[in-house]
mmCIF file of C-alpha atoms and ligand atoms in Angstrom:
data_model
loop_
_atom_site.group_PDB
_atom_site.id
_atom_site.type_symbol
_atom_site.label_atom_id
_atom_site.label_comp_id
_atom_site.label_asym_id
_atom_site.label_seq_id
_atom_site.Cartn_x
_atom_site.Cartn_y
_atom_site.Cartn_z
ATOM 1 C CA UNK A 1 18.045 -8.472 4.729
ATOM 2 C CA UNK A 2 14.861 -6.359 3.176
ATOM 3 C CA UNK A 3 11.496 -6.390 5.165
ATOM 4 C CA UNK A 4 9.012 -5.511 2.343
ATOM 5 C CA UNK A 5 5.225 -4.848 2.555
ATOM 6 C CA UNK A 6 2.652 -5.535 -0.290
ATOM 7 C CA UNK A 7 -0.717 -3.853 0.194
ATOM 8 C CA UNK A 8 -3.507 -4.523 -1.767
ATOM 9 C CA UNK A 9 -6.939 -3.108 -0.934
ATOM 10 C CA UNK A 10 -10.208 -5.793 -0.316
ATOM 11 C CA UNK A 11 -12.308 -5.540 -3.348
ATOM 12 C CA UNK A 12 -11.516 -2.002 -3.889
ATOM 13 C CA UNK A 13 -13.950 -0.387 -5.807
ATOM 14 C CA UNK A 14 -17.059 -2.315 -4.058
ATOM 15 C CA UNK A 15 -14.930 -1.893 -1.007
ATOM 16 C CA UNK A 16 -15.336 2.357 -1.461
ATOM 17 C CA UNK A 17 -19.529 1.370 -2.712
ATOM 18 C CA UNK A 18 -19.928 -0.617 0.784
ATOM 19 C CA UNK A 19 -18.158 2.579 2.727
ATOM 20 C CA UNK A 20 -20.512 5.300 1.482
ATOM 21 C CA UNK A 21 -23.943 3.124 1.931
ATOM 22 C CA UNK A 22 -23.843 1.368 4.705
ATOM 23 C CA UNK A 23 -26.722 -0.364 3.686
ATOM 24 C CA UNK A 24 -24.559 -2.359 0.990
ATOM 25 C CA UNK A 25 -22.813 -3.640 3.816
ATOM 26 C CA UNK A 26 -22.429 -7.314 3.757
ATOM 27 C CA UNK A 27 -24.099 -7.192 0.693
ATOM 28 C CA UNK A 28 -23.228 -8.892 -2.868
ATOM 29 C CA UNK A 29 -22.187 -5.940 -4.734
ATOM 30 C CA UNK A 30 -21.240 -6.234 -8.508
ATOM 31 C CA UNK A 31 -19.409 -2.861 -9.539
ATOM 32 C CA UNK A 32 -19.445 -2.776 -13.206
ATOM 33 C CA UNK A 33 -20.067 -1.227 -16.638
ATOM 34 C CA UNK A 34 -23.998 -0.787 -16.884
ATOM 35 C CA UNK A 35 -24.823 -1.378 -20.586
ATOM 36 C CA UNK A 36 -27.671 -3.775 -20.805
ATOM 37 C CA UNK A 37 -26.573 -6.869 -21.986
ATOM 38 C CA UNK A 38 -22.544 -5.744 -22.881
ATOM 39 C CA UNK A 39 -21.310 -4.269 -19.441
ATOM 40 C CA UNK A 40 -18.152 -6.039 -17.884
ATOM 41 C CA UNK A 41 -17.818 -6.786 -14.062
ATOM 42 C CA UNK A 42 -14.805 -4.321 -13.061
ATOM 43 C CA UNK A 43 -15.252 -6.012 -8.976
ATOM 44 C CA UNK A 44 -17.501 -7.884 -6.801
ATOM 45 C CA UNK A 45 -17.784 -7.826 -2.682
ATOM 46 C CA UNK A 46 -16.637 -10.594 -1.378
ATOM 47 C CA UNK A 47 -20.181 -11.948 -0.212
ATOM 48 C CA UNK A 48 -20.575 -11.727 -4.421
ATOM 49 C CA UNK A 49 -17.664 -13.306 -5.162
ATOM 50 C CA UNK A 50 -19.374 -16.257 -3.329
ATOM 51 C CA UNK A 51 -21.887 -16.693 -6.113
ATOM 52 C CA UNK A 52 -18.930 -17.068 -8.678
ATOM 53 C CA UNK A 53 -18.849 -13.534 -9.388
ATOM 54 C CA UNK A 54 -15.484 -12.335 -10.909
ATOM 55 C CA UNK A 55 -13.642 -9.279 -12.342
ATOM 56 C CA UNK A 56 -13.572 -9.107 -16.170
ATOM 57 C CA UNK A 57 -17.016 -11.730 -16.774
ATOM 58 C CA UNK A 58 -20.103 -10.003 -18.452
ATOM 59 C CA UNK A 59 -22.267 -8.556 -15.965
ATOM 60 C CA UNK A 60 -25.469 -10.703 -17.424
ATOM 61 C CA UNK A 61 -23.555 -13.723 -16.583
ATOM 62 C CA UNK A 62 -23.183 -12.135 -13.052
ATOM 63 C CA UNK A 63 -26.631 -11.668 -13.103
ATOM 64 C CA UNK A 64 -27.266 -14.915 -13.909
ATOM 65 C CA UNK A 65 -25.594 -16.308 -10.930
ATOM 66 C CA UNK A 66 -26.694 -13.775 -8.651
ATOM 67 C CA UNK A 67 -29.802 -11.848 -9.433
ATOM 68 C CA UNK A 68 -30.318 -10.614 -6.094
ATOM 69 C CA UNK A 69 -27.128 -8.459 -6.186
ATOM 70 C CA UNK A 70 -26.834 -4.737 -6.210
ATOM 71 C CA UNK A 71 -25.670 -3.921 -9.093
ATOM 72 C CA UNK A 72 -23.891 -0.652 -9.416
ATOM 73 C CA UNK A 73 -22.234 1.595 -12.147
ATOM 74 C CA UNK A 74 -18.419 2.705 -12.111
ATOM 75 C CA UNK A 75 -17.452 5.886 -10.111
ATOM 76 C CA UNK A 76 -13.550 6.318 -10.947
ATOM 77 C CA UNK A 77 -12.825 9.636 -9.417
ATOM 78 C CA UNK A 78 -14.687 8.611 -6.457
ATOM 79 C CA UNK A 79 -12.121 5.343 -6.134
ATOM 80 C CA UNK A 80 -9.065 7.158 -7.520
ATOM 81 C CA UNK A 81 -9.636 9.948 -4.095
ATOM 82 C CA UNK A 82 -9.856 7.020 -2.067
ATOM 83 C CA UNK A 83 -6.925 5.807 -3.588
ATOM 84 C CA UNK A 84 -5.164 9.065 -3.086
ATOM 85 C CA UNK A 85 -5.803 9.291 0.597
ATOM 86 C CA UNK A 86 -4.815 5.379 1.624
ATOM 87 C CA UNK A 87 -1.596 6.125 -0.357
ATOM 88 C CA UNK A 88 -0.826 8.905 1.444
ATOM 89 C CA UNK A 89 -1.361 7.231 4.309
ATOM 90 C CA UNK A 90 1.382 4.475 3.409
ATOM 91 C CA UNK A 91 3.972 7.008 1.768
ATOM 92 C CA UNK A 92 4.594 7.662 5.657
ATOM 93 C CA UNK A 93 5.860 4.066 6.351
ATOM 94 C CA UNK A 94 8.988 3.451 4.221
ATOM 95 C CA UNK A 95 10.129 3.390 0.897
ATOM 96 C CA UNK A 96 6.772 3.697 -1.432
ATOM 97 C CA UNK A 97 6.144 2.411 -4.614
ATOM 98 C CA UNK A 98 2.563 2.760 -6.072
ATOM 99 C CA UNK A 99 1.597 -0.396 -8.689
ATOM 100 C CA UNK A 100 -1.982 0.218 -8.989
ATOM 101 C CA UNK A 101 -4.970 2.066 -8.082
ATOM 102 C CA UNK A 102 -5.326 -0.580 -5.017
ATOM 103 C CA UNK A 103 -1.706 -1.714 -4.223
ATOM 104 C CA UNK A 104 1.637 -0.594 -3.373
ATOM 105 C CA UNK A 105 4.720 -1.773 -1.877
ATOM 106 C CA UNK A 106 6.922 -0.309 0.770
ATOM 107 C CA UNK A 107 10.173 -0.980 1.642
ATOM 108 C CA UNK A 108 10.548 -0.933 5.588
ATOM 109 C CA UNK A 109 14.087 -2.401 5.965
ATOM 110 C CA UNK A 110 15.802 1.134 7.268
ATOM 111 C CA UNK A 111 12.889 1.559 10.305
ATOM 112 C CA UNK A 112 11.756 -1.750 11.570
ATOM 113 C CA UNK A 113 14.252 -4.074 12.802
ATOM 114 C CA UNK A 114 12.491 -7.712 12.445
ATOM 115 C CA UNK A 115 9.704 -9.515 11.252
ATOM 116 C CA UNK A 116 7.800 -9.061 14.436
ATOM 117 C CA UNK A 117 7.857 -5.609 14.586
ATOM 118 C CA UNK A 118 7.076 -5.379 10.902
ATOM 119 C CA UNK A 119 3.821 -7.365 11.780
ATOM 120 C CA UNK A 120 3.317 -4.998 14.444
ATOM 121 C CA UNK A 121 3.432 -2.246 11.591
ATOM 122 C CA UNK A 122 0.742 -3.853 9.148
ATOM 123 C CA UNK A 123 -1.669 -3.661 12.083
ATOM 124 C CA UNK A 124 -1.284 -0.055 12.782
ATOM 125 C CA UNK A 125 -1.597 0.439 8.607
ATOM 126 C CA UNK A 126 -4.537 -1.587 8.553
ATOM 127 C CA UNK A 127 -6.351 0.123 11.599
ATOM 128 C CA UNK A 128 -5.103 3.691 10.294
ATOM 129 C CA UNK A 129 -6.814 2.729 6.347
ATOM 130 C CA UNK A 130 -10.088 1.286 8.434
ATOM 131 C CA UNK A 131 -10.456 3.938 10.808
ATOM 132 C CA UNK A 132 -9.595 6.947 8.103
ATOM 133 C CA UNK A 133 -11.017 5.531 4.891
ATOM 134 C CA UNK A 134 -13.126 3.175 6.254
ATOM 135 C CA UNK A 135 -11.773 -0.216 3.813
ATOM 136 C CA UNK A 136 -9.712 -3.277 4.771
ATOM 137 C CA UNK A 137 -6.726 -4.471 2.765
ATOM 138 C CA UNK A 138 -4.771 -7.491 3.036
ATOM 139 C CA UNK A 139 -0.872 -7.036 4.050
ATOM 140 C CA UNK A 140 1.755 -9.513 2.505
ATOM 141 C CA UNK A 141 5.333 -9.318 4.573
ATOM 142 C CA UNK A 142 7.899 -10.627 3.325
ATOM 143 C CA UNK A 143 12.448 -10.461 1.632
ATOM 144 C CA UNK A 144 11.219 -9.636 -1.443
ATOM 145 C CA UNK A 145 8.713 -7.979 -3.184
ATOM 146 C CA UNK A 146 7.505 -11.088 -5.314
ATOM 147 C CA UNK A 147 6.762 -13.142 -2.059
ATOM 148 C CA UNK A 148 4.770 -10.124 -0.694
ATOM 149 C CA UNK A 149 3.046 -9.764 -3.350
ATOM 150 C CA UNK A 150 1.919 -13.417 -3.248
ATOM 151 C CA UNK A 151 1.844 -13.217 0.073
ATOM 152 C CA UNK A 152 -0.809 -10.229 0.052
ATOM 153 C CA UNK A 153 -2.947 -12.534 -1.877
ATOM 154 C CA UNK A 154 -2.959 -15.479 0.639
ATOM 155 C CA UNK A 155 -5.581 -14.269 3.368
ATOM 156 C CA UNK A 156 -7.848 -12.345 1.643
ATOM 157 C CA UNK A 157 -10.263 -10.307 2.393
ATOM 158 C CA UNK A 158 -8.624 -8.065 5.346
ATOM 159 C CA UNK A 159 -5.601 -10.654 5.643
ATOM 160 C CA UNK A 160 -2.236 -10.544 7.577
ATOM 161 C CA UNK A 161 0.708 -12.886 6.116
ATOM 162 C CA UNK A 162 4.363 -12.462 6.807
ATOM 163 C CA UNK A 163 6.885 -15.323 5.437
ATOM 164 C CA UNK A 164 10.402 -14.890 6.852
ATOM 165 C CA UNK A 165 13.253 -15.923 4.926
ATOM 166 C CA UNK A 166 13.761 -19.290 6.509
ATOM 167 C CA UNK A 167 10.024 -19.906 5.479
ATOM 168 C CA UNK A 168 10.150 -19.197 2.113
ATOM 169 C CA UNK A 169 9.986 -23.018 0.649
ATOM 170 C CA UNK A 170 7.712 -23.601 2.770
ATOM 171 C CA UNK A 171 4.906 -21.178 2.080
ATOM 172 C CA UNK A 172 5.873 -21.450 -1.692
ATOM 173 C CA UNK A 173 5.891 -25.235 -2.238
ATOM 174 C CA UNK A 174 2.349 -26.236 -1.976
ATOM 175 C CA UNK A 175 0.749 -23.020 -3.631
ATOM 176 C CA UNK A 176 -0.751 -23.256 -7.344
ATOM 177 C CA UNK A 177 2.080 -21.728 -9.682
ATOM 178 C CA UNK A 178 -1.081 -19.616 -10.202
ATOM 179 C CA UNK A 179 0.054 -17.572 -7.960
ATOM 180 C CA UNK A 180 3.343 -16.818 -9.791
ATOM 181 C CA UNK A 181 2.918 -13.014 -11.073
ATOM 182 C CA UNK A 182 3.170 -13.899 -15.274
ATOM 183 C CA UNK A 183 1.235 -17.250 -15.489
ATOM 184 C CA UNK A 184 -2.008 -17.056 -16.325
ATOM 185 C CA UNK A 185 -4.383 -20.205 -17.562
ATOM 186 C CA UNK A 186 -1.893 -20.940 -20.675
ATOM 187 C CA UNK A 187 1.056 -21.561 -19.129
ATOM 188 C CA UNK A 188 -0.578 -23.314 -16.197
ATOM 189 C CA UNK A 189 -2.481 -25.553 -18.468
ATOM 190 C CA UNK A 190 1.316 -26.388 -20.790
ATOM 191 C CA UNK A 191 2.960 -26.641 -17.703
ATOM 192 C CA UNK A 192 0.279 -28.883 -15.961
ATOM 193 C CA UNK A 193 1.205 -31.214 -19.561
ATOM 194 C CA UNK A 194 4.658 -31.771 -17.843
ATOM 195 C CA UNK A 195 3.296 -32.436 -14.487
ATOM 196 C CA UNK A 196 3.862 -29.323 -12.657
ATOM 197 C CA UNK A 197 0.887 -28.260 -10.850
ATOM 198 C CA UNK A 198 2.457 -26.152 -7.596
ATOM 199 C CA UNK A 199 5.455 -23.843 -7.449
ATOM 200 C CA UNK A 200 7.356 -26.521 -5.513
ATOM 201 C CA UNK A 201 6.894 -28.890 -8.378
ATOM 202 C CA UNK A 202 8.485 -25.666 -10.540
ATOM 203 C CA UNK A 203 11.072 -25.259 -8.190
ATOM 204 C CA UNK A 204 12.728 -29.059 -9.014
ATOM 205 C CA UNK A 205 11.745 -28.943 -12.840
ATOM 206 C CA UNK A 206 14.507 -29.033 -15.263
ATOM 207 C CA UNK A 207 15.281 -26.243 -16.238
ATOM 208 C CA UNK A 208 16.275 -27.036 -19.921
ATOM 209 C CA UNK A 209 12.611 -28.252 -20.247
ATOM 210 C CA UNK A 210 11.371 -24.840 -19.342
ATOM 211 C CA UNK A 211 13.542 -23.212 -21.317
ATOM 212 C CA UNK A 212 12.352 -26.035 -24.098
ATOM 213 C CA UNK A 213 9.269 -25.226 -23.519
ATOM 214 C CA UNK A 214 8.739 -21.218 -22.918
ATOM 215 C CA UNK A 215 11.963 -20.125 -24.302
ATOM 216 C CA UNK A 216 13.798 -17.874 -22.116
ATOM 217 C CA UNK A 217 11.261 -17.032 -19.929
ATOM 218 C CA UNK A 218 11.018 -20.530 -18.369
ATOM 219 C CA UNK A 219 14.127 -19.407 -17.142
ATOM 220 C CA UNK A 220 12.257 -16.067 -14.847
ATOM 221 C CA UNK A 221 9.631 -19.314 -14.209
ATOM 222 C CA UNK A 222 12.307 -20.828 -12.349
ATOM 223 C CA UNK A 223 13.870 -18.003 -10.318
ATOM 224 C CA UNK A 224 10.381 -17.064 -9.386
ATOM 225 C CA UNK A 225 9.492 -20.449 -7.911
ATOM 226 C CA UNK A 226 12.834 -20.470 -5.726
ATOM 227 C CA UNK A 227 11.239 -17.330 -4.495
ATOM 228 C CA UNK A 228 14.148 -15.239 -5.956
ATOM 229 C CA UNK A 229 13.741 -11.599 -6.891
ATOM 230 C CA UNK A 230 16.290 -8.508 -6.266
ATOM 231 C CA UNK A 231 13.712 -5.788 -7.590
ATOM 232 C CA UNK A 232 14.126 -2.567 -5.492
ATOM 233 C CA UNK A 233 11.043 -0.900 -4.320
ATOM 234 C CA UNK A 234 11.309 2.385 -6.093
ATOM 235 C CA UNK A 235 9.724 5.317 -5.943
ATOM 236 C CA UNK A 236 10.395 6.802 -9.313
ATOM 237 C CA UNK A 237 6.430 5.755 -10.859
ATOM 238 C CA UNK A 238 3.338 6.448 -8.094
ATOM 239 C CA UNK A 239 0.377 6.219 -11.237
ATOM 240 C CA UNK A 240 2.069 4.421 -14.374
ATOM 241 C CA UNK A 241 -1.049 5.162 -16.985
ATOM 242 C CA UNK A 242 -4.462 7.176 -17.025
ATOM 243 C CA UNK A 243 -6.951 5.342 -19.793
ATOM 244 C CA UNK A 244 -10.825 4.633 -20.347
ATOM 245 C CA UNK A 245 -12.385 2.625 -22.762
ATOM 246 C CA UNK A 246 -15.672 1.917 -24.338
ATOM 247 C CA UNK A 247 -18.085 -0.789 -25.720
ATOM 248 C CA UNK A 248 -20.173 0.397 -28.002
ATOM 249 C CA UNK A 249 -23.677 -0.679 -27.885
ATOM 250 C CA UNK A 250 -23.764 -2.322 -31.347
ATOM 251 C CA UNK A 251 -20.574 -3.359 -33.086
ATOM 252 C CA UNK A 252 -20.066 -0.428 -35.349
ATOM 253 C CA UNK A 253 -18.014 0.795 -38.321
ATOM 254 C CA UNK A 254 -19.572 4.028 -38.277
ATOM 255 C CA UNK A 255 -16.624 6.220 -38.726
ATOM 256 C CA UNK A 256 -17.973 9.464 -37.247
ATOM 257 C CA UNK A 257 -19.514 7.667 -34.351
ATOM 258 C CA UNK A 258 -16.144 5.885 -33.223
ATOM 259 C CA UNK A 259 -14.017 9.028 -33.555
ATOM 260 C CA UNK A 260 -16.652 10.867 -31.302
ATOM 261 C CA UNK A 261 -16.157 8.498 -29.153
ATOM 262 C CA UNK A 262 -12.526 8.177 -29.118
ATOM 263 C CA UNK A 263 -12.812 12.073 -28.316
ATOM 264 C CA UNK A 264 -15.098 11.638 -25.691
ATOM 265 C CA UNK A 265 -12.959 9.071 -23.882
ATOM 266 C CA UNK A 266 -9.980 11.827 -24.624
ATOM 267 C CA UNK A 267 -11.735 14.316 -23.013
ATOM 268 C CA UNK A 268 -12.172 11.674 -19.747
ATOM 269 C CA UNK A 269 -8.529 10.655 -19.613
ATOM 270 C CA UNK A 270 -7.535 14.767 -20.010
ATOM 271 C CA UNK A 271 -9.748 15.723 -17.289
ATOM 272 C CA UNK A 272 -8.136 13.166 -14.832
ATOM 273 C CA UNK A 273 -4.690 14.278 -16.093
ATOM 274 C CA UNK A 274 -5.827 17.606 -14.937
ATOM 275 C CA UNK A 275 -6.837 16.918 -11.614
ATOM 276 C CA UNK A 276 -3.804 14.658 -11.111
ATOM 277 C CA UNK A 277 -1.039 17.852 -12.559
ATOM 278 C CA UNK A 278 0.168 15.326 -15.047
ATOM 279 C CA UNK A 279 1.733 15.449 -18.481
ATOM 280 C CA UNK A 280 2.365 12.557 -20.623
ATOM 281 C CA UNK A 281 4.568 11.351 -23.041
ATOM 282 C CA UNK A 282 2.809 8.224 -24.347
ATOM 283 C CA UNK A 283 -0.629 7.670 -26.208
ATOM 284 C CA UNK A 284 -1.686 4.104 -26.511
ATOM 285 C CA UNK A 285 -5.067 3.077 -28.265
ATOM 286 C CA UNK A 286 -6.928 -0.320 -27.971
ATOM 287 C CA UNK A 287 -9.183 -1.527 -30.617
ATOM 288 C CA UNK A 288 -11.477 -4.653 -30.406
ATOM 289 C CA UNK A 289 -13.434 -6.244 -33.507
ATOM 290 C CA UNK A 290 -16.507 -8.040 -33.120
ATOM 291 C CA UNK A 291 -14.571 -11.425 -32.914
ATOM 292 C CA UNK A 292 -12.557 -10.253 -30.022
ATOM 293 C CA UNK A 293 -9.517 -9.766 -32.167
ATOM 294 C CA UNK A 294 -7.588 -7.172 -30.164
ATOM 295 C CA UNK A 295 -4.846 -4.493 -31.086
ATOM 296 C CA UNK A 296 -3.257 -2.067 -29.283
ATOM 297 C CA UNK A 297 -0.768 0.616 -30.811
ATOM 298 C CA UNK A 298 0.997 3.356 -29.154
ATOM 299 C CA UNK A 299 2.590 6.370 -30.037
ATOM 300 C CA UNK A 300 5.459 8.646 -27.806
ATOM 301 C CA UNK A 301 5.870 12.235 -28.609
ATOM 302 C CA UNK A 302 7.377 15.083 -25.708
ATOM 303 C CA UNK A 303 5.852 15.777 -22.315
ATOM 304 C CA UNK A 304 2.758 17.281 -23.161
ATOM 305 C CA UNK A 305 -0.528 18.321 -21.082
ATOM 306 C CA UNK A 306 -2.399 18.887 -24.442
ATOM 307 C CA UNK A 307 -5.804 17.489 -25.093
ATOM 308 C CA UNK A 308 -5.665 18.375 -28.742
ATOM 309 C CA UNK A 309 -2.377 16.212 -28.903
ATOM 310 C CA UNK A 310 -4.374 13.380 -27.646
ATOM 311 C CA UNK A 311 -6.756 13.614 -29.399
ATOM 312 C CA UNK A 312 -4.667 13.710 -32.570
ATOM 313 C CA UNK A 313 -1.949 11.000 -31.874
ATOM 314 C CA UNK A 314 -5.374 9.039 -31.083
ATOM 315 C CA UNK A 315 -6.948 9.461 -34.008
ATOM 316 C CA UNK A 316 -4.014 9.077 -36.373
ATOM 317 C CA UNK A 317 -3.279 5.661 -34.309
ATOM 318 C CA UNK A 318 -6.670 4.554 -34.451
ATOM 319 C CA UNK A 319 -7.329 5.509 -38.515
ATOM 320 C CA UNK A 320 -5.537 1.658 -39.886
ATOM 321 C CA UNK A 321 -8.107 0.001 -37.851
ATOM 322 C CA UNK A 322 -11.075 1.763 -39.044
ATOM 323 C CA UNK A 323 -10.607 0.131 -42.859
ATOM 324 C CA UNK A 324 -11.316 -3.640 -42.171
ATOM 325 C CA UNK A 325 -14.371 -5.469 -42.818
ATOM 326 C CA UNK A 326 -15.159 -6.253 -39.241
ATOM 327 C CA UNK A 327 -16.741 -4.364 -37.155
ATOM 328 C CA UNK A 328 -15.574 -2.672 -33.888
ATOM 329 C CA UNK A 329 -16.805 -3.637 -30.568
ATOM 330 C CA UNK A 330 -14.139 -1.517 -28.159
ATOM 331 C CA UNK A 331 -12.375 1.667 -28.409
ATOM 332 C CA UNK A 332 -9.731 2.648 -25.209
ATOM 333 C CA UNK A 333 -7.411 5.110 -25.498
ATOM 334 C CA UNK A 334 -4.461 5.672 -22.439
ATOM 335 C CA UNK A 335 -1.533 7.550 -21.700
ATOM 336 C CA UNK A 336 1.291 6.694 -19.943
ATOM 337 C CA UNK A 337 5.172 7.950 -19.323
ATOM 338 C CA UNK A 338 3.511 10.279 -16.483
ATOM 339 C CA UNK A 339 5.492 13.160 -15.031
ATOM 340 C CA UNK A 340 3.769 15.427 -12.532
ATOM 341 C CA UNK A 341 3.542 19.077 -12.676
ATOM 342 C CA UNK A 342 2.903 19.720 -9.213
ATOM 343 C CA UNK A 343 3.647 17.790 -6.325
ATOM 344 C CA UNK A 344 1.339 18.464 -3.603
ATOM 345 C CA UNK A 345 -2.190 17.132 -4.951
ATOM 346 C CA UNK A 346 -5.424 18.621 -3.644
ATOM 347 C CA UNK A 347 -8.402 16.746 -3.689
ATOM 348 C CA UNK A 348 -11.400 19.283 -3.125
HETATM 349 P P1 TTP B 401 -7.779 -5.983 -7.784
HETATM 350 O O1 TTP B 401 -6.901 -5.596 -6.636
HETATM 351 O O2 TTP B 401 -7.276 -6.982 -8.765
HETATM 352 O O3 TTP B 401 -9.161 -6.564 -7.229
HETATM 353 P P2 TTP B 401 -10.047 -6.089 -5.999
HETATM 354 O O4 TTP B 401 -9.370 -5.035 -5.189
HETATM 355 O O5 TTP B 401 -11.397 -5.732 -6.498
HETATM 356 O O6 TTP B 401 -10.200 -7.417 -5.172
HETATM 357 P P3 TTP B 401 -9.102 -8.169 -4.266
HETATM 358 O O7 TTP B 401 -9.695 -8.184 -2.886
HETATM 359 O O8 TTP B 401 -8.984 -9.526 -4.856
HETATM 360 O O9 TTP B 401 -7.839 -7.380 -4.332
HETATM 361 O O10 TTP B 401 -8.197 -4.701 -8.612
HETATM 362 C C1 TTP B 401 -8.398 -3.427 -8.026
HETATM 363 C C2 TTP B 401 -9.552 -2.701 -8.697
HETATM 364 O O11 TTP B 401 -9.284 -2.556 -10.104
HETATM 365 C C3 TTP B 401 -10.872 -3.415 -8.607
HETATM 366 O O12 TTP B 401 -11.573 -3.106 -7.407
HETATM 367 C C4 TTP B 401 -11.603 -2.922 -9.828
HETATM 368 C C5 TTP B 401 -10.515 -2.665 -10.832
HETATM 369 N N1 TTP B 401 -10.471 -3.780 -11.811
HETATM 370 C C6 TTP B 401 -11.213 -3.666 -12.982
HETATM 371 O O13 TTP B 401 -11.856 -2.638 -13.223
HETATM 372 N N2 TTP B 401 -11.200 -4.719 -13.873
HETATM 373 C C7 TTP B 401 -10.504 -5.878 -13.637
HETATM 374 O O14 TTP B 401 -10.532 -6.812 -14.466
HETATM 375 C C8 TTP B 401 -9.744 -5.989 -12.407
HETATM 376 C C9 TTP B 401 -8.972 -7.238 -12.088
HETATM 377 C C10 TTP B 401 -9.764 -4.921 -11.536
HETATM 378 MG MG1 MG B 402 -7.394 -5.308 -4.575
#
């Protein structure tokens, strides 16, 4: 039987804001694009998050529910050293797979011999991350790395939750399928239609209904609610992408202005490939009209490290997007198929 960790850091990026002013402490902090009127909440302290606050709203509706908030711009690097460090710090553990900038999963099953001591384990992590970095994360324990992960997500902030296998239905049953990794407000709302609201109710559906419904995938919804997953942690991918994006002002179609900018946001994404000794294989670019309409198209060429390769698979992605009548409202640009150069990092 696996013993598998899922840790995902407490409102990580207001988390790191909190650490290096103390004053913000306890505060409602709103980390976020700063553009008057067009800026996007990337995270909120939890004291925020009390006012309704959430990742991905505009910051003026933020504002709106919480003018008294400190409201403070993005610092990536800052969060992606932070992120360096704490993942360091769990690479010790076990078997190490990084996910995100904030979460990872380790695999503990060769060094701890029961759930006990594995809870044991996620105390010392959590007091090692606090005392070194000075953040809390929430620990989900668990057979599997899907019940971790929801697990991880039970307590939060600064949470502890370990589901052994006899207590897998159990914990499961009652939760919102919500929680299910893959089923966001569309699903939940079609399969709400068919009177499944939790994962237990998923559990006992039939499954030719599912698969009537969602096609092959209701099949995935299925082994997910029994709390089944064989996915190895594996070590082979720590950072899967590197990308920025950008909202321009005014929703433009000036040509030269949006290739600048796709350049500039190049030049961003190059200079953390840089400090990261990676080279990339894959250049994906994002484009959003004024009506939200959203594209992405991506591109795969050999490892490079090249800016001016970026820059050009970029721009040649971008140019069949540039002709339509609507105007653009978001450029991004990211790479991905990451190989490192180097394998020790230093972080000046
Ligand atoms: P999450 O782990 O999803 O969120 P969180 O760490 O802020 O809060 P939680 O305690 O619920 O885990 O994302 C990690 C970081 O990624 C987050 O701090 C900021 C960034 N992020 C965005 O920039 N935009 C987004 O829409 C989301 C969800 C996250
Ligand atoms: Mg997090």
């Amino acid at each position: 039987m696996k013993i598998i960790f899922c840790i995902d850091l407490d409102a990580f990026f207001a988390s790191v804001e909190q650490r290096e002013n103390p004053e913000l402490r306890g505060k409602a902090v709103v980390v976020g694009d700063q553009k008057i009127g067009r800026g996007v909440v990337s995270t909120a302290s939890y004291e925020a998050r009390k006012f309704g606050i959430k990742s991905g709203m505009p910051i003026s509706e933020a504002y709106k529910l919480c003018p008294q908030a400190i409201f403070l711009p993005v610092r990536f690097s800052l969060y992606q050293k932070v992120s360096y460090n704490i993942m360091e710090i769990l690479k010790k553990y076990g078997k190490f797979e990084q996910v995100s900038i904030d979460e990872a999963f380790l695999d503990v099953s060769e060094k701890i011999k029961d759930f006990d001591e594995a809870k044991q384990l996620a105390i010392l992590i959590k007091e090692e991350i606090y005392e070194k970095e000075g953040i809390t994360c929430s620990i989900g324990i668990a057979p599997n790395k899907l019940i971790a992960k929801i697990a991880s997500n039970f307590k939060k902030p600064d949470g502890l939750t370990v589901v052994k296998n006899e207590e897998i239905k159990s914990f499961l049953s009652p939760l919102s399928v919500r929680e299910l990794p893959g089923i966001g407000p569309k699903t939940e709302k079609v399969l709400n239609e068919i009177g499944i609201k939790t994962i237990g109710d998923l559990a006992k559906a039939d499954i030719l209904l599912l698969i009537e419904k969602f096609g092959k995938i209701g099949m995935d919804f299925h082994r997910m609610a029994k709390g089944i997953d064989n996915e190895e942690v594996s070590e082979k991918h720590e950072i899967k992408s590197i990308g920025r994006e950008h909202t321009f002002e005014r929703d433009t179609n000036d040509l030269k202005l949006i290739n600048r900018m796709l350049e500039s946001l190049a030049k961003e994404v190059h200079d953390e490939l840089r400090k990261e000794n990676f080279m990339f294989r894959t250049v994906t670019i994002k484009v959003r009209y004024e009506d939200f309409e959203t594209h992405t198209h991506n591109k795969s060429l050999n490892f490079t490290d090249s800016l001016e390769d970026m820059i050009f698979v970029g721009k040649k992605l971008l140019s069949p997007f540039l002709h339509s009548k609507k105007r653009i409202r978001l450029i991004g640009i990211r790479v991905s198929n990451l190989m490192k150069t180097q394998t020790k990092l230093n972080f000046s």
